[in-house]
Coordinates of C-alpha atoms (C1' of nucleotides) in Angstrom, one line a residue:
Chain A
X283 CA 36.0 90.5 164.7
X284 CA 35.1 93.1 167.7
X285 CA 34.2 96.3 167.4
X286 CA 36.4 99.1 168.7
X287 CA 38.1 102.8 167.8
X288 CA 39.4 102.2 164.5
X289 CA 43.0 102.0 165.0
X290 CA 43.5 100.8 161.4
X291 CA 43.1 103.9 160.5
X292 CA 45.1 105.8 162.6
X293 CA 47.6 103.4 161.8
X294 CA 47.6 103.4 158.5
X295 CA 47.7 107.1 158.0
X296 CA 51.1 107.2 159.5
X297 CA 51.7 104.1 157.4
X298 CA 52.7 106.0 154.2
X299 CA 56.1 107.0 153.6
X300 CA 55.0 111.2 153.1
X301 CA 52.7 111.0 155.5
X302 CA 55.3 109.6 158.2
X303 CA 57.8 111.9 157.3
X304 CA 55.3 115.0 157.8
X305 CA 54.3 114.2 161.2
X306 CA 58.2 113.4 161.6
X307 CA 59.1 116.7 160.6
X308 CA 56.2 118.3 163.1
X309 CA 57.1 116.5 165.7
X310 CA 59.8 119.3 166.1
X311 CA 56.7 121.2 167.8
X312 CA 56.8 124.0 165.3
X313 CA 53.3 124.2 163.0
X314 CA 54.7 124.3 159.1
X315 CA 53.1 125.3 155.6
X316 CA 52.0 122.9 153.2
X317 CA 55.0 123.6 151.0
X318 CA 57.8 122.8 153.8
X319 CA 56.0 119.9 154.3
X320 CA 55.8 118.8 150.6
X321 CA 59.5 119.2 150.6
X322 CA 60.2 117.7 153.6
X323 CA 58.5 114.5 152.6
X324 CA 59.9 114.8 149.2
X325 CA 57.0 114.9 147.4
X326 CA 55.1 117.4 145.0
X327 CA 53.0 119.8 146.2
X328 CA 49.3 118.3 145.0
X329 CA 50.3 115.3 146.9
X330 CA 51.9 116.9 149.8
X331 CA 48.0 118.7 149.9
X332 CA 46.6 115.8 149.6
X333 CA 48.0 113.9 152.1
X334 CA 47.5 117.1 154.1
X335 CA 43.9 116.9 154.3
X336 CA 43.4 113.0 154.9
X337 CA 45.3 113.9 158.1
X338 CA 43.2 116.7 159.0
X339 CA 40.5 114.7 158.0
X340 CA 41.5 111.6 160.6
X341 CA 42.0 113.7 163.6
X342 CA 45.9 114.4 163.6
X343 CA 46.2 117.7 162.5
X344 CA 45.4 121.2 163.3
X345 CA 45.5 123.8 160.8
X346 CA 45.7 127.6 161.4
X347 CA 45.3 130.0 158.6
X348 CA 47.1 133.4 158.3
X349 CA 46.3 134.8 155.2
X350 CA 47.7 133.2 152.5
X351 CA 49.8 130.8 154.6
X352 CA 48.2 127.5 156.4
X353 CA 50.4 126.6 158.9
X354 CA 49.5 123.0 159.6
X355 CA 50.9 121.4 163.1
X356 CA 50.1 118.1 165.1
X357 CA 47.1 118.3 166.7
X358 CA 48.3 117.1 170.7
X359 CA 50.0 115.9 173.2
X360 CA 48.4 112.4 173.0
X361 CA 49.3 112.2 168.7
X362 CA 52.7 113.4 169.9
X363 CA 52.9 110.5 172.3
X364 CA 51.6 107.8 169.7
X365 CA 54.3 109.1 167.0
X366 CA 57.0 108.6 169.4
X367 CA 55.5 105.2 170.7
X368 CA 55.8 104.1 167.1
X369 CA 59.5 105.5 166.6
X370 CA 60.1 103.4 169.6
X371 CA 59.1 100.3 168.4
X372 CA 60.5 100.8 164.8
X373 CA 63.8 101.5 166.0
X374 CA 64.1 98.7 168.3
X375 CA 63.1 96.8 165.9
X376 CA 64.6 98.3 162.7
X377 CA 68.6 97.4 162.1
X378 CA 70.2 98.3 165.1
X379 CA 72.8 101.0 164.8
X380 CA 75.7 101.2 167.1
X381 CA 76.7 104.0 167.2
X382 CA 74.5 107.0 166.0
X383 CA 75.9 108.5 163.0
X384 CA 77.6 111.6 162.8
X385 CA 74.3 113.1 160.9
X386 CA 72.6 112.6 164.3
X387 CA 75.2 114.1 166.1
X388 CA 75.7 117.3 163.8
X389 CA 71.8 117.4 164.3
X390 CA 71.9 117.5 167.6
X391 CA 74.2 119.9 167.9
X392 CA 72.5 122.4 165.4
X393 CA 69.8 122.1 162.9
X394 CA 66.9 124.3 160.8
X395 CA 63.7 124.2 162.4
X396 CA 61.4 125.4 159.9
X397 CA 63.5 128.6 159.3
X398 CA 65.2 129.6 162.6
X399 CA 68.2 127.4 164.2
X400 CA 67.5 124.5 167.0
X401 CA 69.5 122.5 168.8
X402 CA 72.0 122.6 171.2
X403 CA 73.4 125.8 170.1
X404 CA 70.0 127.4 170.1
X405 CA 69.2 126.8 173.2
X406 CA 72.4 127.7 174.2
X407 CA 71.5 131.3 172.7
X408 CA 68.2 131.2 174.2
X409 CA 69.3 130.8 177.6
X410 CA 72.6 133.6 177.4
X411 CA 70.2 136.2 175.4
X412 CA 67.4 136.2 178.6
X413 CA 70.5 136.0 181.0
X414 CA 71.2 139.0 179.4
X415 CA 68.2 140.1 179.6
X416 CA 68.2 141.2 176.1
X417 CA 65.4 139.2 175.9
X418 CA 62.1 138.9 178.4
X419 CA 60.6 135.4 179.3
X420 CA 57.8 135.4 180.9
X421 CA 56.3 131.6 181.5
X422 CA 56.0 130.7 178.0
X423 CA 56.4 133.3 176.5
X424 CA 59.1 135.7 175.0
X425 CA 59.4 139.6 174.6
X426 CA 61.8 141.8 173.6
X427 CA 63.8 143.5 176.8
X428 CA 64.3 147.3 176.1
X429 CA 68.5 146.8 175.1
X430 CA 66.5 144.5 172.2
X431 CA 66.6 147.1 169.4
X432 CA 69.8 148.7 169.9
X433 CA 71.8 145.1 170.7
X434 CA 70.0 143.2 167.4
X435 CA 70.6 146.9 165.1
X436 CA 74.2 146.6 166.1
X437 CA 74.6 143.2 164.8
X438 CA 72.9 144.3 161.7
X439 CA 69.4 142.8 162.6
X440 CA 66.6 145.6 162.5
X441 CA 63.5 144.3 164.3
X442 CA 61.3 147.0 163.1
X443 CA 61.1 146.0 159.5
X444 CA 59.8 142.8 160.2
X445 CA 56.3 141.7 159.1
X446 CA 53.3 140.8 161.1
X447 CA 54.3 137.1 162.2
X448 CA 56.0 137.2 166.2
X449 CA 59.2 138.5 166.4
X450 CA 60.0 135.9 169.2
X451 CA 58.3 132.6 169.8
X452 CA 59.3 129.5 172.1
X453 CA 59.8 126.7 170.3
X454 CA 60.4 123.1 171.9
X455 CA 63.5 121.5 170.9
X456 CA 63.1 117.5 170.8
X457 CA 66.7 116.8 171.4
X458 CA 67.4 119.0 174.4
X459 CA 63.9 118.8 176.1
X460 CA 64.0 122.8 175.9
X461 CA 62.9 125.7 174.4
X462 CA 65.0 128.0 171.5
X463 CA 63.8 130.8 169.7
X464 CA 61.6 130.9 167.2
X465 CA 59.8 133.7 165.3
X466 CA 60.8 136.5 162.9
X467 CA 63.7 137.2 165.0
X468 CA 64.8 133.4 165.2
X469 CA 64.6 133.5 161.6
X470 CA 66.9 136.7 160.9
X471 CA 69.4 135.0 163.3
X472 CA 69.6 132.1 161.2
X473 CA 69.6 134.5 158.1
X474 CA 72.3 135.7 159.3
X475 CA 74.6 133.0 160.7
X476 CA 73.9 131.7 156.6
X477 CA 74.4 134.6 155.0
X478 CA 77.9 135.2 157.1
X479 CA 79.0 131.7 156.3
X480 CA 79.3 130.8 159.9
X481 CA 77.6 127.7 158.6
X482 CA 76.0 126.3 156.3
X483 CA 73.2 123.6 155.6
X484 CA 74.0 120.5 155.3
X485 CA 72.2 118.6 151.7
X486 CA 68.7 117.1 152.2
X487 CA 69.2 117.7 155.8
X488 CA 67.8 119.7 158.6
X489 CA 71.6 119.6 159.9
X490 CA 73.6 123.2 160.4
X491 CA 77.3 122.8 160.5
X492 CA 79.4 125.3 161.8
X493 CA 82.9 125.9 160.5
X494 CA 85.3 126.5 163.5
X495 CA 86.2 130.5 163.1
X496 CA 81.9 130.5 162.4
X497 CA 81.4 128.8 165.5
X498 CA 83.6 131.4 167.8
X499 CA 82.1 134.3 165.7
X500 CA 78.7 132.7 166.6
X501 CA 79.5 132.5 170.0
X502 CA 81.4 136.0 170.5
X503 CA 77.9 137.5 169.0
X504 CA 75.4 135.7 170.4
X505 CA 77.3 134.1 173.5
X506 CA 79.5 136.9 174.1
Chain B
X6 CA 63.0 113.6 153.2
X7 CA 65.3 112.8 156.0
X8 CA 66.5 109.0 157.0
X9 CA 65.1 107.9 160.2
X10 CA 63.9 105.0 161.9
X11 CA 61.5 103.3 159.4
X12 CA 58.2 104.4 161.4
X13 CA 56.2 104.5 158.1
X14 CA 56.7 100.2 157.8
X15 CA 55.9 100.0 161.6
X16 CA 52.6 102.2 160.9
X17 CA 51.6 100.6 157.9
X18 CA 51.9 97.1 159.3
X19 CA 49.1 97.9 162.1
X20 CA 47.0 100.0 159.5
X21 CA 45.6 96.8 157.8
X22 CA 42.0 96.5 159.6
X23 CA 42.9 92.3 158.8
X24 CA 46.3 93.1 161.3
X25 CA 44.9 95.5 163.5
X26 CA 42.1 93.3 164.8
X27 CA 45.1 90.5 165.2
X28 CA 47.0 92.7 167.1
X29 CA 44.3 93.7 169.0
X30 CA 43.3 90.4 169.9
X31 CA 46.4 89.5 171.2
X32 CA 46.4 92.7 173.4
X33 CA 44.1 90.4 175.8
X34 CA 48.1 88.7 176.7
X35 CA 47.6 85.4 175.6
X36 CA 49.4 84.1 172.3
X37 CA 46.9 82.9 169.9
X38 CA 47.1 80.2 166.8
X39 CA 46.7 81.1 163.2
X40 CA 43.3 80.2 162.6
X41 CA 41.7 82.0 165.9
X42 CA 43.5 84.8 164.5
X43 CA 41.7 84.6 161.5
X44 CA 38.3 83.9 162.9
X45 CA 38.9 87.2 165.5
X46 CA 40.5 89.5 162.0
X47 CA 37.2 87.9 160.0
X48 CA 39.5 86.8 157.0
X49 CA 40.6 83.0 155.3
X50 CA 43.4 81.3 156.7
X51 CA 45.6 81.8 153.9
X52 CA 45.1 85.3 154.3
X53 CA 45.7 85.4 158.0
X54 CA 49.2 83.4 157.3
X55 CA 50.5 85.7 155.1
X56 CA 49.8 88.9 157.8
X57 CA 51.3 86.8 160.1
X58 CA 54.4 86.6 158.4
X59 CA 54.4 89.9 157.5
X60 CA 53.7 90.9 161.1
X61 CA 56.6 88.6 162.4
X62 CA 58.9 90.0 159.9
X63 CA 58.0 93.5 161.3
X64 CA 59.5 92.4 164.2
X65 CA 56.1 92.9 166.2
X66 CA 55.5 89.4 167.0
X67 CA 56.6 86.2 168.7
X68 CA 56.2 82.8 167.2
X69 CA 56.0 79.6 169.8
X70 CA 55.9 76.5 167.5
X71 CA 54.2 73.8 169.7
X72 CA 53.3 70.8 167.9
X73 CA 51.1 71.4 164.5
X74 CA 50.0 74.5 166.8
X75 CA 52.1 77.9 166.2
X76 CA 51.2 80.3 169.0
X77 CA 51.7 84.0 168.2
X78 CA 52.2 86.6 170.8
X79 CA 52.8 90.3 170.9
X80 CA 56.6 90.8 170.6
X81 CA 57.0 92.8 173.8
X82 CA 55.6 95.5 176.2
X83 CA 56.8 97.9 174.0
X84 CA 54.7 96.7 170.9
X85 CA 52.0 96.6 173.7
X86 CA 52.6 100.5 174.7
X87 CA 52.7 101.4 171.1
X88 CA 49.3 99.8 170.5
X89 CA 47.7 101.5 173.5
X90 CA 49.0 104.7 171.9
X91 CA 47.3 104.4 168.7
X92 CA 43.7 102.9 170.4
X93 CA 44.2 106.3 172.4
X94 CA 44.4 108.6 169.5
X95 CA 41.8 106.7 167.6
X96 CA 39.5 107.3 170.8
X97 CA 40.0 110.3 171.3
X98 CA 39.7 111.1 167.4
X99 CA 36.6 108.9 166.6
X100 CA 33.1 109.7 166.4
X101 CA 32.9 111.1 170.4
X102 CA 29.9 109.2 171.7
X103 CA 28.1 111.6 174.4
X104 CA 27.9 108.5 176.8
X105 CA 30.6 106.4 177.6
X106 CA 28.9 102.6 177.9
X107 CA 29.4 100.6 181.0
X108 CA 32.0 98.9 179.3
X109 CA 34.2 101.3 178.5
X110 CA 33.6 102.7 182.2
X111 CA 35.3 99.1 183.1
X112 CA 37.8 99.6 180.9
X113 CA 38.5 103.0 182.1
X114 CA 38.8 101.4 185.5
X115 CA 40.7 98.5 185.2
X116 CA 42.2 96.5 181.9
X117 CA 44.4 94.2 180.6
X118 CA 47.0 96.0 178.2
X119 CA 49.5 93.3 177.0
X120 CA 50.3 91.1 180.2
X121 CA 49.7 94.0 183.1
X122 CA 47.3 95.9 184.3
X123 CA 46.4 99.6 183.4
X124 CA 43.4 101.8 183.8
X125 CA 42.9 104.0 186.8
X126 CA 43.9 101.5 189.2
X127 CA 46.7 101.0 188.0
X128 CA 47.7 104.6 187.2
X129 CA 47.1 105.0 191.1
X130 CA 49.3 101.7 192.0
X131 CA 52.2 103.4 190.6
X132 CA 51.7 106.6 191.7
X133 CA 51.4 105.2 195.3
X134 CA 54.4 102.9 194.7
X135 CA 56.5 106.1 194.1
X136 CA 55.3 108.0 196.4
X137 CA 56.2 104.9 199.2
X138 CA 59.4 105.6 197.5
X139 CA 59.0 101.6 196.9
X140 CA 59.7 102.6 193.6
X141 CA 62.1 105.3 191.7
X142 CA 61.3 107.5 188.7
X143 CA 63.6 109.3 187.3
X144 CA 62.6 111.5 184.3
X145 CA 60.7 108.5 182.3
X146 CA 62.7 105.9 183.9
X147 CA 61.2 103.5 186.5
X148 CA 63.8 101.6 188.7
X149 CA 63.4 99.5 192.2
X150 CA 64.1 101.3 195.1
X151 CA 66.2 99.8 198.2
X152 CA 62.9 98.6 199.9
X153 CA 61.2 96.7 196.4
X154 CA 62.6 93.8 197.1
X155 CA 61.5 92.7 200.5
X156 CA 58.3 94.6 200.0
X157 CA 57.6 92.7 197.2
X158 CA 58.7 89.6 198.3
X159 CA 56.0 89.5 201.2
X160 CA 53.1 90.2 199.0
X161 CA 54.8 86.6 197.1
X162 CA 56.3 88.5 194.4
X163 CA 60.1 87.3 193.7
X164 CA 62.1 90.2 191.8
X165 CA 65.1 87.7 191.5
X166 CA 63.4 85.0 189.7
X167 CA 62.4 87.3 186.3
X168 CA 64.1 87.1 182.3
X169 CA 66.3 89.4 181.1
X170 CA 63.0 91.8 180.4
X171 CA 63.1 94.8 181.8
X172 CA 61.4 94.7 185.3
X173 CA 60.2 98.2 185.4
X174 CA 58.8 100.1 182.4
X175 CA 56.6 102.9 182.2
X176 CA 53.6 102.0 179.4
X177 CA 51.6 105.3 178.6
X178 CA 47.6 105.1 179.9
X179 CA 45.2 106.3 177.3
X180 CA 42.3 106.8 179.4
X181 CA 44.4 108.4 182.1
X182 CA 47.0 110.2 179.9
X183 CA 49.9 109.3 182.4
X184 CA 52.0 106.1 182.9
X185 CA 51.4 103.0 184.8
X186 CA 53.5 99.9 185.6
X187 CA 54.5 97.6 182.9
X188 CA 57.5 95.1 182.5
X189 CA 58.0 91.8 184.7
X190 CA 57.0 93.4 187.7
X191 CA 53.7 94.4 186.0
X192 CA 53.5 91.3 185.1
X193 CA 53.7 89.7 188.2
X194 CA 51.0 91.8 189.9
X195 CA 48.3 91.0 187.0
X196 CA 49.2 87.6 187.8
X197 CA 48.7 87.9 191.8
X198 CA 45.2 90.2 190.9
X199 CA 44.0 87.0 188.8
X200 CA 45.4 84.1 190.7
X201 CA 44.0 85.8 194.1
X202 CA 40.8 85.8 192.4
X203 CA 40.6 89.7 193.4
X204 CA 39.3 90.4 190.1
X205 CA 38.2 88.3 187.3
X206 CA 38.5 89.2 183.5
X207 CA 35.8 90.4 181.4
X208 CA 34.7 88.0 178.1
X209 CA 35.9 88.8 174.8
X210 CA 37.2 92.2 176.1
X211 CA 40.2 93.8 178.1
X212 CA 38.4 95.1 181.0
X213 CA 39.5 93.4 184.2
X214 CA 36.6 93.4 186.8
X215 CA 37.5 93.8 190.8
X216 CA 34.8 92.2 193.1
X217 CA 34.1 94.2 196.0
X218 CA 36.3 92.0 198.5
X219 CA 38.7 92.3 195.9
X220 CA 39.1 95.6 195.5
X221 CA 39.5 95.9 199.1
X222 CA 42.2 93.3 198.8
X223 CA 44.1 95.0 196.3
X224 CA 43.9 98.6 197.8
X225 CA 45.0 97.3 200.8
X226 CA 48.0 95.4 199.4
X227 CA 49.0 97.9 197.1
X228 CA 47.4 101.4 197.8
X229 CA 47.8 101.2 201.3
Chain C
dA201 C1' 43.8 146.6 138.8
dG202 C1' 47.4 143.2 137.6
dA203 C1' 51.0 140.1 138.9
dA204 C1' 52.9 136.8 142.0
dT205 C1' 52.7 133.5 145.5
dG206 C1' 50.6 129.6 148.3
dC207 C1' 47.7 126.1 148.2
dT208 C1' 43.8 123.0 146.6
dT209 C1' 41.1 120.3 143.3
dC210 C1' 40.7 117.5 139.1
dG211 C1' 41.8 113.8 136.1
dA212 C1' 44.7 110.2 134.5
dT213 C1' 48.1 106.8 135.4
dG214 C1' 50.3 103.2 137.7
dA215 C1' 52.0 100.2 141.4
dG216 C1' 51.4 97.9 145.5
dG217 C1' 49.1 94.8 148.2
dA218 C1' 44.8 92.4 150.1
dA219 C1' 41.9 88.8 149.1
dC220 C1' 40.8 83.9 148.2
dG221 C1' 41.0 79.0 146.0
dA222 C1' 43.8 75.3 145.1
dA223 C1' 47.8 72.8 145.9
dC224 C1' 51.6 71.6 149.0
dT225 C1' 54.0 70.5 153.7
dA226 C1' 53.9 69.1 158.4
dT227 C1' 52.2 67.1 162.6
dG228 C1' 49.1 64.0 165.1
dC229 C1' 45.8 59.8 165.4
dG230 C1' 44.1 55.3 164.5
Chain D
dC248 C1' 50.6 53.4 156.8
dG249 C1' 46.5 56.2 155.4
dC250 C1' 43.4 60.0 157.0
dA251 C1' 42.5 64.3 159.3
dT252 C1' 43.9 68.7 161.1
dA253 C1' 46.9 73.0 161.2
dG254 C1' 49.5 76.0 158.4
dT255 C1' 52.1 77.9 154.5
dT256 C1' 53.0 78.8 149.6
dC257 C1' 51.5 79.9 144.9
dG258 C1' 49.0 82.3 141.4
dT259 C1' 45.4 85.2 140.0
dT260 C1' 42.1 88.8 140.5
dC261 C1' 40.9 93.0 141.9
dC262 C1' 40.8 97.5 144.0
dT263 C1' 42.6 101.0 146.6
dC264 C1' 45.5 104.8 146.8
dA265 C1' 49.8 107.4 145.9
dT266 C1' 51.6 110.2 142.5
dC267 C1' 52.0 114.1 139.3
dG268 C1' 50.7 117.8 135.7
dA269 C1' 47.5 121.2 134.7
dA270 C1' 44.1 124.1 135.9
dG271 C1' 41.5 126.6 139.5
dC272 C1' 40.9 129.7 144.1
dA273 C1' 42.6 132.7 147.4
dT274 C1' 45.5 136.2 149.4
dT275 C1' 48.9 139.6 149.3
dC276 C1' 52.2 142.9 147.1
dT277 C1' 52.9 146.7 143.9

DNA sequence: AGAATGCTTCGATGAGGAACGAACTATGCG
DNA sequence: CGCATAGTTCGTTCCTCATCGAAGCATTCT
């Protein structure tokens, strides 16, 4: 019996079902609020808290308080790694799909990240809104080009009566290895494309599915 | 609470302290019987069984029946990466002692993970590898380049004669925080390192110790 | 100030699973 | 054959820990 890190217990904190499915849903990049992640894992909200702080507590999570929201995300690179180590191993050894179901590939395509759109799609908008130049990127960063106001106001988006959180935000998409837009602007977006019945959420899903005249009025807006 | 690959089972299975020190234990490479397994986890032999069979039905074990003896192995390079990933996190995450001890200096250096060599030796093999465009990485892939094969072949490595494992494999350093060599070819050079007597391993521990001539060996062979 | 929202703490309940001793199976040795 | 060694299975005990409702803080909105 030697004596090393305790990996047990690193282990073991992923090893329960909410937990797993919290650092799952994180591992999108984006940080999330204790309530997102209660639903996510599909448990109440005392638990969800409660599992919350025994991963704080072990090292895996960072927290970041604004006001009355605590945005809790993963807390590096290296716990990144170790999660997706573990998804390797669990799906080679877990019941081999062949083909990945169509949930995957709708998720893929398009999907809610926390409360703005990701996927292909997104990133698709990403990239055509900065070739634009409606929208500034600057390394890591994103601003708002000066045709912003006027371009977002004519969709029917008004970036001024928006509250203190960024308006735009990069935010790392897993499936396409790139960013999409995040932030109170991301968010509106998605608003939108919900509220116009482009598309609509798919149950107990992070999946977005278009309908086909949403899709080309998606595109035409946002693609155009 | 989405459906995924069942990382929670995979966790939880390495977050017994009883399984953890098993797995670790077999991190050294060679396949151990039931009751060292129970002597190195510091439980009964009846309890040891039954984490064994919950280990193999995991999937993250291999079972050679040999006589009354039943050797048990780590299932693959991949159970060996994921391992490395967690010892990382817990590292990195556990009480930070101010001075690294001379054995984890060692281990830093040079160790066994699984049946190859990592640490910063190795981290610089592959690096050098690619760079003499000996090997090819593409994204997180590793493949032979046109030259491996005769290159290899005159240090008395045969790429030819290997299973159906995969030769090349990238396996995540924890001390490092980038990749070095795993799979058969990985493999194969550990084996070299040892059998040349370049390097000799370290009791009851993973750290692999180079004497000077050996070192010299080894750069020369495969930093050079 | 008061109300509403977001989150945490407390307390009670319950289920899963880790542990071991004893009994059982299998292989090897004289 | 019997005896010893290696390992698994069974049954029981025990304890941890996940879960939720209710109540308690904290922050923001009106």
């Amino acid at each position: 019996m030697r004596e090393g890190p305790d990996i047990a217990r690193i282990a073991s904190l992923v090893g329960d079902p909410a937990r797993a499915n919290m650092l799952n849903a994180l591992m999108g990049g984006t940080a999330l609020t204790a309530s997102e992640l209660a639903l996510e894992a599909g448990v109440s909200l005392p638990t969800a808290s409660s599992h919350l702080s025994k991963l704080m507590e072990g090292g895996l999570l960072t927290l970041a308080s604004q006001g009355r929201h605590r945005y809790y995300g993963l807390a590096g690179p290296q716990v990144a790694g170790m999660i997706e180590a573990i998804t390797g191993v669990a799906e080679a050894v877990g019941p081999k799909r062949v083909r990945p179901g169509p949930r995957d590939g709708a998720m893929r395509v398009a999907r809610v990240c926390y409360d703005h759109l990701a996927g292909e799609q997104a990133v698709a908008m990403l990239d055509r809104l900065v070739e634009k130049e409606i929208l500034l990127r600057d390394d890591k960063e994103i601003r708002l080009g000066p045709s912003a106001a006027p371009h977002f106001a004519a969709i029917g988006i008004d970036l001024d009566a928006k509250p203190r959180r960024p308006v735009c935000r990069a935010c790392l998409d897993w499936s396409v290895r790139r960013s999409h837009l995040a932030g109170t602007l991301g968010a509106a977006i998605l608003d939108k494309i919900l509220a116009e019945k482009w598309a609509r959420r798919e149950k107990d899903s992070r999946a977005v599915i278009f309908s086909p005249p949403g899709k080309q009025a998606f595109e035409r807006v946002f693609l155009g």
